[in-house]
PDB file of C-alpha atoms in Angstrom:
ATOM      1  CA  MET L  21      98.275 102.269 138.205  1.00 48.00           C
ATOM      2  CA  SER L  22      97.905 105.792 139.608  1.00 48.00           C
ATOM      3  CA  ASP L  23     101.180 105.338 141.519  1.00 50.00           C
ATOM      4  CA  GLN L  24     102.931 104.299 138.307  1.00 46.00           C
ATOM      5  CA  LYS L  25     101.603 107.311 136.446  1.00 46.00           C
ATOM      6  CA  THR L  26     102.734 109.613 139.254  1.00 48.00           C
ATOM      7  CA  VAL L  27     106.280 108.231 139.088  1.00 40.00           C
ATOM      8  CA  LEU L  28     106.544 108.680 135.332  1.00 40.00           C
ATOM      9  CA  GLU L  29     104.986 112.127 135.382  1.00 46.00           C
ATOM     10  CA  GLU L  30     107.595 113.210 137.928  1.00 45.00           C
ATOM     11  CA  VAL L  31     110.373 111.924 135.676  1.00 40.00           C
ATOM     12  CA  PHE L  32     109.072 112.707 132.199  1.00 40.00           C
ATOM     13  CA  GLY L  33     106.070 114.972 132.613  1.00 44.00           C
ATOM     14  CA  GLY L  34     102.543 114.098 131.550  1.00 47.00           C
ATOM     15  CA  SER L  35     101.903 111.826 128.608  1.00 44.00           C
ATOM     16  CA  SER L  36     100.930 113.330 125.272  1.00 44.00           C
ATOM     17  CA  ASP L  37      97.258 113.559 124.396  1.00 45.00           C
ATOM     18  CA  SER L  38      96.027 112.207 121.082  1.00 42.00           C
ATOM     19  CA  ASP L  39      93.040 113.205 119.004  1.00 43.00           C
ATOM     20  CA  THR L  40      90.023 110.907 119.062  1.00 43.00           C
ATOM     21  CA  GLU L  41      90.307 108.308 116.295  1.00 44.00           C
ATOM     22  CA  ASP L  42      87.542 107.078 114.102  1.00 46.00           C
ATOM     23  CA  ASP L  43      86.851 103.588 115.477  1.00 49.00           C
ATOM     24  CA  GLU L  44      86.179 101.933 112.154  1.00 51.00           C
ATOM     25  CA  GLN L  45      89.284 103.423 110.540  1.00 48.00           C
ATOM     26  CA  GLN L  46      91.468 102.368 113.467  1.00 50.00           C
ATOM     27  CA  GLN L  47      90.011  98.863 113.523  1.00 53.00           C
ATOM     28  CA  HIS L  48      90.652  98.492 109.802  1.00 49.00           C
ATOM     29  CA  LEU L  49      94.249  99.609 110.306  1.00 49.00           C
ATOM     30  CA  GLU L  50      94.823  97.139 113.126  1.00 53.00           C
ATOM     31  CA  GLU L  51      93.310  94.297 111.120  1.00 53.00           C
ATOM     32  CA  ASP L  52      95.666  95.129 108.264  1.00 48.00           C
ATOM     33  CA  LEU L  53      98.673  95.159 110.568  1.00 54.00           C
ATOM     34  CA  PHE L  54      97.613  92.043 112.479  1.00 53.00           C
ATOM     35  CA  PRO L  55      95.393  89.985 110.141  1.00 51.00           C
ATOM     36  CA  SER L  56      92.985  87.449 111.603  1.00 48.00           C
ATOM     37  CA  ASP L  57      92.805  83.757 110.768  1.00 45.00           C
ATOM     38  CA  GLU L  58      89.662  82.278 109.273  1.00 46.00           C
ATOM     39  CA  ASP L  59      88.332  81.518 112.742  1.00 47.00           C
ATOM     40  CA  GLY L  60      88.668  85.193 113.678  1.00 46.00           C
ATOM     41  CA  SER L  61      91.650  84.782 115.989  1.00 44.00           C
ATOM     42  CA  GLN L  62      94.599  87.093 115.655  1.00 46.00           C
ATOM     43  CA  SER L  63      97.627  85.752 113.792  1.00 43.00           C
ATOM     44  CA  ASN L  64     100.358  88.274 114.491  1.00 44.00           C
ATOM     45  CA  VAL L  65     103.304  86.324 113.129  1.00 41.00           C
ATOM     46  CA  SER L  66     103.035  84.505 109.823  1.00 45.00           C
ATOM     47  CA  GLN L  67     106.327  82.643 109.959  1.00 54.00           C
ATOM     48  CA  LYS L  68     109.344  82.053 112.123  1.00 55.00           C
ATOM     49  CA  SER L  69     112.069  84.664 111.898  1.00 66.00           C
ATOM     50  CA  SER L  70     115.783  84.340 112.417  1.00 83.00           C
ATOM     51  CA  TRP L  71     117.429  85.781 115.507  1.00 90.00           C
ATOM     52  CA  GLN L  72     120.990  86.968 115.902  1.00 91.00           C
ATOM     53  CA  ARG L  73     122.855  86.765 119.192  1.00 90.00           C
ATOM     54  CA  PHE L  74     126.000  88.646 120.126  1.00 91.00           C
ATOM     55  CA  GLU L  75     128.727  86.714 121.930  1.00 87.00           C
ATOM     56  CA  GLU L  76     130.158  89.847 123.523  1.00 90.00           C
ATOM     57  CA  ILE L  77     126.823  91.071 124.892  1.00 93.00           C
ATOM     58  CA  GLY L  78     124.768  88.657 126.954  1.00 92.00           C
ATOM     59  CA  GLY L  79     121.023  89.228 126.629  1.00 93.00           C
ATOM     60  CA  LEU L  80     121.156  91.150 123.337  1.00 95.00           C
ATOM     61  CA  CYS L  81     119.093  89.628 120.517  1.00 95.00           C
ATOM     62  CA  LEU L  82     118.248  91.020 117.091  1.00 95.00           C
ATOM     63  CA  CYS L  83     115.447  89.930 114.756  1.00 95.00           C
ATOM     64  CA  ARG L  84     116.032  91.662 111.411  1.00 91.00           C
ATOM     65  CA  ASP L  85     112.844  90.510 109.651  1.00 91.00           C
ATOM     66  CA  PHE L  86     110.367  91.101 112.466  1.00 96.00           C
ATOM     67  CA  LEU L  87     108.036  93.295 110.376  1.00 96.00           C
ATOM     68  CA  SER L  88     107.370  93.067 106.652  1.00 94.00           C
ATOM     69  CA  PRO L  89     107.410  96.272 104.558  1.00 94.00           C
ATOM     70  CA  GLU L  90     103.606  96.237 104.552  1.00 95.00           C
ATOM     71  CA  GLU L  91     103.450  95.886 108.339  1.00 95.00           C
ATOM     72  CA  GLN L  92     105.955  98.715 108.730  1.00 96.00           C
ATOM     73  CA  SER L  93     103.799 100.954 106.541  1.00 96.00           C
ATOM     74  CA  TYR L  94     100.655 100.188 108.543  1.00 93.00           C
ATOM     75  CA  LEU L  95     102.485 100.825 111.801  1.00 96.00           C
ATOM     76  CA  LEU L  96     103.757 104.192 110.574  1.00 96.00           C
ATOM     77  CA  SER L  97     100.197 105.047 109.524  1.00 96.00           C
ATOM     78  CA  ALA L  98      98.919 104.153 113.002  1.00 96.00           C
ATOM     79  CA  ILE L  99     101.492 106.484 114.552  1.00 96.00           C
ATOM     80  CA  GLN L 100     100.612 109.252 112.120  1.00 94.00           C
ATOM     81  CA  ASN L 101      96.908 108.844 112.879  1.00 95.00           C
ATOM     82  CA  GLU L 102      97.600 109.499 116.553  1.00 94.00           C
ATOM     83  CA  GLY L 103      98.337 113.131 115.620  1.00 92.00           C
ATOM     84  CA  TRP L 104     101.381 113.277 117.892  1.00 94.00           C
ATOM     85  CA  PHE L 105     103.815 114.860 115.463  1.00 91.00           C
ATOM     86  CA  THR L 106     101.749 117.552 113.737  1.00 87.00           C
ATOM     87  CA  ASP L 107     104.097 120.140 115.243  1.00 84.00           C
ATOM     88  CA  THR L 108     107.542 119.697 113.675  1.00 78.00           C
ATOM     89  CA  SER L 109     109.179 120.723 116.964  1.00 81.00           C
ATOM     90  CA  HIS L 110     107.856 117.534 118.581  1.00 86.00           C
ATOM     91  CA  ASN L 111     110.030 114.472 118.004  1.00 91.00           C
ATOM     92  CA  GLN L 112     109.175 112.295 121.001  1.00 94.00           C
ATOM     93  CA  VAL L 113     106.006 110.972 122.613  1.00 94.00           C
ATOM     94  CA  MET L 114     105.698 108.877 125.767  1.00 95.00           C
ATOM     95  CA  ARG L 115     102.672 106.889 126.842  1.00 95.00           C
ATOM     96  CA  PHE L 116     102.238 104.695 129.880  1.00 91.00           C
ATOM     97  CA  GLY L 117      99.536 102.587 131.415  1.00 91.00           C
ATOM     98  CA  ASP L 118      96.807 101.961 128.835  1.00 90.00           C
ATOM     99  CA  LEU L 119      98.662 101.939 125.518  1.00 95.00           C
ATOM    100  CA  PRO L 120      97.085 102.474 122.084  1.00 95.00           C
ATOM    101  CA  MET L 121      95.567  99.317 120.620  1.00 95.00           C
ATOM    102  CA  TRP L 122      98.203  99.094 117.894  1.00 96.00           C
ATOM    103  CA  ALA L 123     100.950  99.189 120.550  1.00 96.00           C
ATOM    104  CA  THR L 124      99.224  96.443 122.551  1.00 95.00           C
ATOM    105  CA  LYS L 125      99.027  94.313 119.398  1.00 95.00           C
ATOM    106  CA  LEU L 126     102.689  95.035 118.699  1.00 97.00           C
ATOM    107  CA  SER L 127     103.535  93.842 122.203  1.00 96.00           C
ATOM    108  CA  ASP L 128     101.581  90.630 121.580  1.00 96.00           C
ATOM    109  CA  SER L 129     103.450  90.173 118.319  1.00 95.00           C
ATOM    110  CA  ILE L 130     106.814  90.540 120.073  1.00 96.00           C
ATOM    111  CA  ARG L 131     105.856  87.851 122.575  1.00 95.00           C
ATOM    112  CA  GLU L 132     104.688  85.506 119.829  1.00 94.00           C
ATOM    113  CA  GLU L 133     107.854  86.111 117.807  1.00 93.00           C
ATOM    114  CA  VAL L 134     109.951  85.036 120.786  1.00 93.00           C
ATOM    115  CA  LEU L 135     107.765  81.978 121.371  1.00 90.00           C
ATOM    116  CA  LEU L 136     108.017  80.919 117.719  1.00 86.00           C
ATOM    117  CA  SER L 137     111.773  81.219 117.678  1.00 80.00           C
ATOM    118  CA  ASP L 138     113.720  78.103 116.800  1.00 57.00           C
ATOM    119  CA  ASP L 139     116.230  78.984 119.507  1.00 56.00           C
ATOM    120  CA  LEU L 140     116.250  76.728 122.534  1.00 48.00           C
ATOM    121  CA  PRO L 141     117.808  77.730 125.862  1.00 50.00           C
ATOM    122  CA  ILE L 142     121.566  77.233 125.815  1.00 46.00           C
ATOM    123  CA  ASN L 143     123.246  76.212 129.038  1.00 43.00           C
ATOM    124  CA  ASP L 144     125.748  78.886 130.073  1.00 46.00           C
ATOM    125  CA  GLY L 145     127.220  77.807 133.353  1.00 41.00           C
ATOM    126  CA  ASP L 146     124.469  77.958 135.957  1.00 38.00           C
ATOM    127  CA  LYS L 147     121.881  79.771 133.877  1.00 47.00           C
ATOM    128  CA  ASP L 148     119.984  79.361 130.646  1.00 49.00           C
ATOM    129  CA  VAL L 149     120.476  81.854 127.880  1.00 62.00           C
ATOM    130  CA  CYS L 150     117.322  82.605 125.931  1.00 78.00           C
ATOM    131  CA  ILE L 151     115.892  85.489 123.925  1.00 88.00           C
ATOM    132  CA  LEU L 152     113.769  86.606 126.874  1.00 89.00           C
ATOM    133  CA  PRO L 153     113.684  84.825 130.258  1.00 88.00           C
ATOM    134  CA  SER L 154     110.346  83.152 130.980  1.00 88.00           C
ATOM    135  CA  ASP L 155     109.598  85.328 134.014  1.00 91.00           C
ATOM    136  CA  LEU L 156     109.801  88.385 131.761  1.00 93.00           C
ATOM    137  CA  LEU L 157     108.124  86.821 128.740  1.00 93.00           C
ATOM    138  CA  TRP L 158     104.989  85.854 130.712  1.00 93.00           C
ATOM    139  CA  ARG L 159     104.608  88.960 132.869  1.00 95.00           C
ATOM    140  CA  GLU L 160     101.351  90.870 132.405  1.00 94.00           C
ATOM    141  CA  PRO L 161     101.398  93.195 130.735  1.00 95.00           C
ATOM    142  CA  LEU L 162     104.587  92.500 128.851  1.00 96.00           C
ATOM    143  CA  PHE L 163     105.031  96.265 128.391  1.00 97.00           C
ATOM    144  CA  ASP L 164     103.153  99.230 129.823  1.00 96.00           C
ATOM    145  CA  GLN L 165     105.330 102.115 128.672  1.00 96.00           C
ATOM    146  CA  LEU L 166     105.813 103.331 125.127  1.00 96.00           C
ATOM    147  CA  ILE L 167     108.198 105.811 123.540  1.00 97.00           C
ATOM    148  CA  VAL L 168     107.954 106.854 119.896  1.00 97.00           C
ATOM    149  CA  ASN L 169     110.883 108.889 118.587  1.00 95.00           C
ATOM    150  CA  VAL L 170     111.190 110.527 115.184  1.00 94.00           C
ATOM    151  CA  TYR L 171     114.774 111.315 114.218  1.00 92.00           C
ATOM    152  CA  GLN L 172     115.697 113.565 111.317  1.00 89.00           C
ATOM    153  CA  PRO L 173     119.004 112.959 109.469  1.00 86.00           C
ATOM    154  CA  GLY L 174     121.874 113.686 111.834  1.00 83.00           C
ATOM    155  CA  GLU L 175     119.776 113.202 114.991  1.00 86.00           C
ATOM    156  CA  GLY L 176     120.459 110.249 117.278  1.00 87.00           C
ATOM    157  CA  ILE L 177     120.691 109.226 120.920  1.00 88.00           C
ATOM    158  CA  CYS L 178     123.533 109.728 123.409  1.00 91.00           C
ATOM    159  CA  PRO L 179     125.136 106.745 125.195  1.00 91.00           C
ATOM    160  CA  HIS L 180     122.896 105.648 128.062  1.00 93.00           C
ATOM    161  CA  VAL L 181     121.526 102.793 130.115  1.00 95.00           C
ATOM    162  CA  ASP L 182     117.744 102.968 130.506  1.00 95.00           C
ATOM    163  CA  LEU L 183     116.462 104.220 133.845  1.00 94.00           C
ATOM    164  CA  MET L 184     116.220 101.694 136.663  1.00 94.00           C
ATOM    165  CA  ARG L 185     112.571 102.677 137.107  1.00 94.00           C
ATOM    166  CA  PHE L 186     111.930 100.157 134.348  1.00 96.00           C
ATOM    167  CA  GLU L 187     112.149  96.396 134.633  1.00 96.00           C
ATOM    168  CA  ASP L 188     114.462  94.083 132.757  1.00 96.00           C
ATOM    169  CA  GLY L 189     113.460  93.287 129.182  1.00 96.00           C
ATOM    170  CA  ILE L 190     113.299  96.225 126.726  1.00 97.00           C
ATOM    171  CA  ALA L 191     112.214  96.047 123.071  1.00 98.00           C
ATOM    172  CA  ILE L 192     113.083  98.484 120.277  1.00 97.00           C
ATOM    173  CA  VAL L 193     111.446  98.393 116.837  1.00 98.00           C
ATOM    174  CA  SER L 194     113.159 100.365 114.049  1.00 96.00           C
ATOM    175  CA  LEU L 195     111.290 101.914 111.132  1.00 97.00           C
ATOM    176  CA  GLU L 196     112.310 103.844 108.005  1.00 94.00           C
ATOM    177  CA  SER L 197     116.051 104.607 107.848  1.00 91.00           C
ATOM    178  CA  SER L 198     118.692 101.981 108.667  1.00 92.00           C
ATOM    179  CA  CYS L 199     121.288 102.867 111.283  1.00 92.00           C
ATOM    180  CA  VAL L 200     124.106 101.480 113.393  1.00 92.00           C
ATOM    181  CA  MET L 201     123.565 101.292 117.141  1.00 94.00           C
ATOM    182  CA  HIS L 202     126.724 101.012 119.224  1.00 94.00           C
ATOM    183  CA  PHE L 203     126.964  99.218 122.569  1.00 95.00           C
ATOM    184  CA  THR L 204     129.657 100.075 125.117  1.00 94.00           C
ATOM    185  CA  GLN L 205     130.204  98.059 128.291  1.00 92.00           C
ATOM    186  CA  VAL L 206     130.238  99.703 131.692  1.00 87.00           C
ATOM    187  CA  LYS L 207     132.240  98.161 134.503  1.00 69.00           C
ATOM    188  CA  GLU L 208     129.625  97.288 137.051  1.00 59.00           C
ATOM    189  CA  ALA L 209     126.070  98.020 138.074  1.00 50.00           C
ATOM    190  CA  SER L 210     123.586  96.693 140.579  1.00 49.00           C
ATOM    191  CA  ALA L 211     119.937  96.066 139.780  1.00 49.00           C
ATOM    192  CA  THR L 212     119.206  99.553 141.114  1.00 48.00           C
ATOM    193  CA  GLY L 213     121.882 101.170 138.977  1.00 49.00           C
ATOM    194  CA  GLU L 214     124.132 101.996 141.919  1.00 51.00           C
ATOM    195  CA  GLY L 215     127.852 101.579 141.407  1.00 51.00           C
ATOM    196  CA  ARG L 216     127.817 101.828 137.615  1.00 54.00           C
ATOM    197  CA  ILE L 217     130.955 103.435 136.195  1.00 55.00           C
ATOM    198  CA  ASP L 218     132.255 103.800 132.673  1.00 60.00           C
ATOM    199  CA  ASN L 219     134.960 101.524 131.381  1.00 60.00           C
ATOM    200  CA  PRO L 220     137.571 103.757 129.697  1.00 60.00           C
ATOM    201  CA  HIS L 221     138.962 100.792 127.749  1.00 65.00           C
ATOM    202  CA  ALA L 222     135.628  99.491 126.529  1.00 70.00           C
ATOM    203  CA  VAL L 223     135.225  98.614 122.872  1.00 84.00           C
ATOM    204  CA  LYS L 224     132.115  99.711 121.000  1.00 88.00           C
ATOM    205  CA  ILE L 225     130.122  96.851 119.480  1.00 92.00           C
ATOM    206  CA  PRO L 226     128.203  97.894 116.347  1.00 93.00           C
ATOM    207  CA  VAL L 227     124.726  96.491 115.644  1.00 95.00           C
ATOM    208  CA  TYR L 228     123.115  97.125 112.265  1.00 95.00           C
ATOM    209  CA  LEU L 229     119.405  97.981 112.544  1.00 95.00           C
ATOM    210  CA  THR L 230     117.350  97.707 109.381  1.00 95.00           C
ATOM    211  CA  PRO L 231     113.755  98.891 108.892  1.00 96.00           C
ATOM    212  CA  GLY L 232     111.366  96.433 110.537  1.00 96.00           C
ATOM    213  CA  SER L 233     113.999  94.991 112.869  1.00 97.00           C
ATOM    214  CA  LEU L 234     113.450  94.203 116.550  1.00 97.00           C
ATOM    215  CA  VAL L 235     116.056  94.470 119.300  1.00 97.00           C
ATOM    216  CA  ILE L 236     115.514  92.892 122.713  1.00 97.00           C
ATOM    217  CA  MET L 237     117.775  93.820 125.617  1.00 96.00           C
ATOM    218  CA  SER L 238     117.759  91.827 128.846  1.00 94.00           C
ATOM    219  CA  ARG L 239     120.193  90.912 131.605  1.00 93.00           C
ATOM    220  CA  GLU L 240     123.713  92.232 130.836  1.00 93.00           C
ATOM    221  CA  ALA L 241     122.611  94.066 127.695  1.00 94.00           C
ATOM    222  CA  ARG L 242     119.978  95.935 129.663  1.00 96.00           C
ATOM    223  CA  TYR L 243     122.035  96.802 132.766  1.00 95.00           C
ATOM    224  CA  LEU L 244     125.747  96.619 131.880  1.00 94.00           C
ATOM    225  CA  TRP L 245     125.895  98.062 128.372  1.00 95.00           C
ATOM    226  CA  LYS L 246     125.198 101.581 127.187  1.00 95.00           C
ATOM    227  CA  HIS L 247     123.621 101.953 123.770  1.00 95.00           C
ATOM    228  CA  GLU L 248     123.801 104.935 121.434  1.00 93.00           C
ATOM    229  CA  ILE L 249     123.110 106.002 117.869  1.00 92.00           C
ATOM    230  CA  ASN L 250     125.526 108.646 116.609  1.00 88.00           C
ATOM    231  CA  ARG L 251     124.132 109.884 113.298  1.00 75.00           C
ATOM    232  CA  LYS L 252     126.608 112.700 112.808  1.00 76.00           C
ATOM    233  CA  GLN L 253     128.532 112.710 109.562  1.00 74.00           C
ATOM    234  CA  GLY L 254     131.113 109.947 109.373  1.00 74.00           C
ATOM    235  CA  PHE L 255     129.753 107.818 112.226  1.00 79.00           C
ATOM    236  CA  GLN L 256     127.071 105.847 110.397  1.00 88.00           C
ATOM    237  CA  MET L 257     129.026 103.249 108.444  1.00 81.00           C
ATOM    238  CA  TRP L 258     128.502  99.546 107.849  1.00 89.00           C
ATOM    239  CA  GLU L 259     130.891  97.182 106.067  1.00 86.00           C
ATOM    240  CA  GLY L 260     132.921 100.126 104.809  1.00 82.00           C
ATOM    241  CA  GLU L 261     129.949 101.951 103.313  1.00 86.00           C
ATOM    242  CA  VAL L 262     128.453 105.218 104.539  1.00 84.00           C
ATOM    243  CA  LEU L 263     124.750 104.763 105.299  1.00 86.00           C
ATOM    244  CA  ASN L 264     122.307 107.085 103.569  1.00 86.00           C
ATOM    245  CA  GLN L 265     120.646 108.873 106.466  1.00 84.00           C
ATOM    246  CA  LYS L 266     116.931 109.533 106.208  1.00 88.00           C
ATOM    247  CA  LYS L 267     114.177 110.092 108.744  1.00 91.00           C
ATOM    248  CA  ARG L 268     114.078 107.273 111.282  1.00 93.00           C
ATOM    249  CA  THR L 269     111.236 106.290 113.613  1.00 96.00           C
ATOM    250  CA  SER L 270     111.759 104.043 116.615  1.00 96.00           C
ATOM    251  CA  ILE L 271     109.332 102.424 119.037  1.00 97.00           C
ATOM    252  CA  THR L 272     110.671 101.528 122.481  1.00 97.00           C
ATOM    253  CA  MET L 273     108.578  99.378 124.817  1.00 97.00           C
ATOM    254  CA  ARG L 274     109.325  98.913 128.523  1.00 97.00           C
ATOM    255  CA  LYS L 275     107.688  97.761 131.749  1.00 97.00           C
ATOM    256  CA  LEU L 276     107.548 100.079 134.727  1.00 95.00           C
ATOM    257  CA  CYS L 277     108.843  98.633 137.999  1.00 94.00           C
ATOM    258  CA  HIS L 278     106.133  97.875 140.528  1.00 81.00           C
ATOM    259  CA  VAL L 279     105.653 100.652 143.063  1.00 72.00           C
ATOM    260  CA  GLU L 280     104.740  99.528 146.562  1.00 61.00           C
TER     261      GLU L 280
END
């Protein structure tokens, strides 16, 4: 674990400190977000949700109704209670290793959502296509790195492929404002990221992210497609309508590659 922290600190700097939370208040919040069954066990997902695949982008899956409005509100409260964004100049926080309890529960909920999916593996040549390959779905922990971003209207993310310091299988949860994320294919890349070059003739594939939605990127979507959110005026449109841009919060969860 110390080696992993050293790697991330070299890349990103130290993780942000949070104020000490009142245990009872935090426990109440987590119970509201992830209610328990009568026997006391956690029941993170109340019903099966629908998943959308994208024919052009292998390994990209979208679950629009991952979180209910109430669950979104509780999650935003948990983030606020961390005290990370009291300074308006701060719009990003990274944590790695031991994540906050609410983030660990969110990770468990993502796993359960995938397991409860009605989708069965579809044979695609010599490999099965599924929401998340079993070797990734059952790794422990599923995620050990967390990024929370707060975007004001007009702020977005530049086209990029996530660093190769992180394993396959990345999850993004969207909160508050809706937006369109665009995916653009790159020509080629190895598992280490070497040899990746832009495709000048690539077409951008739009993906509409609503509040409470979950995006999972694996395989080609993770390594061979850049993703971006351009929230400048005129770029955020869906079905011919300009989206009303408000503050948007996103939670990205990743797994750090093992360091020998």
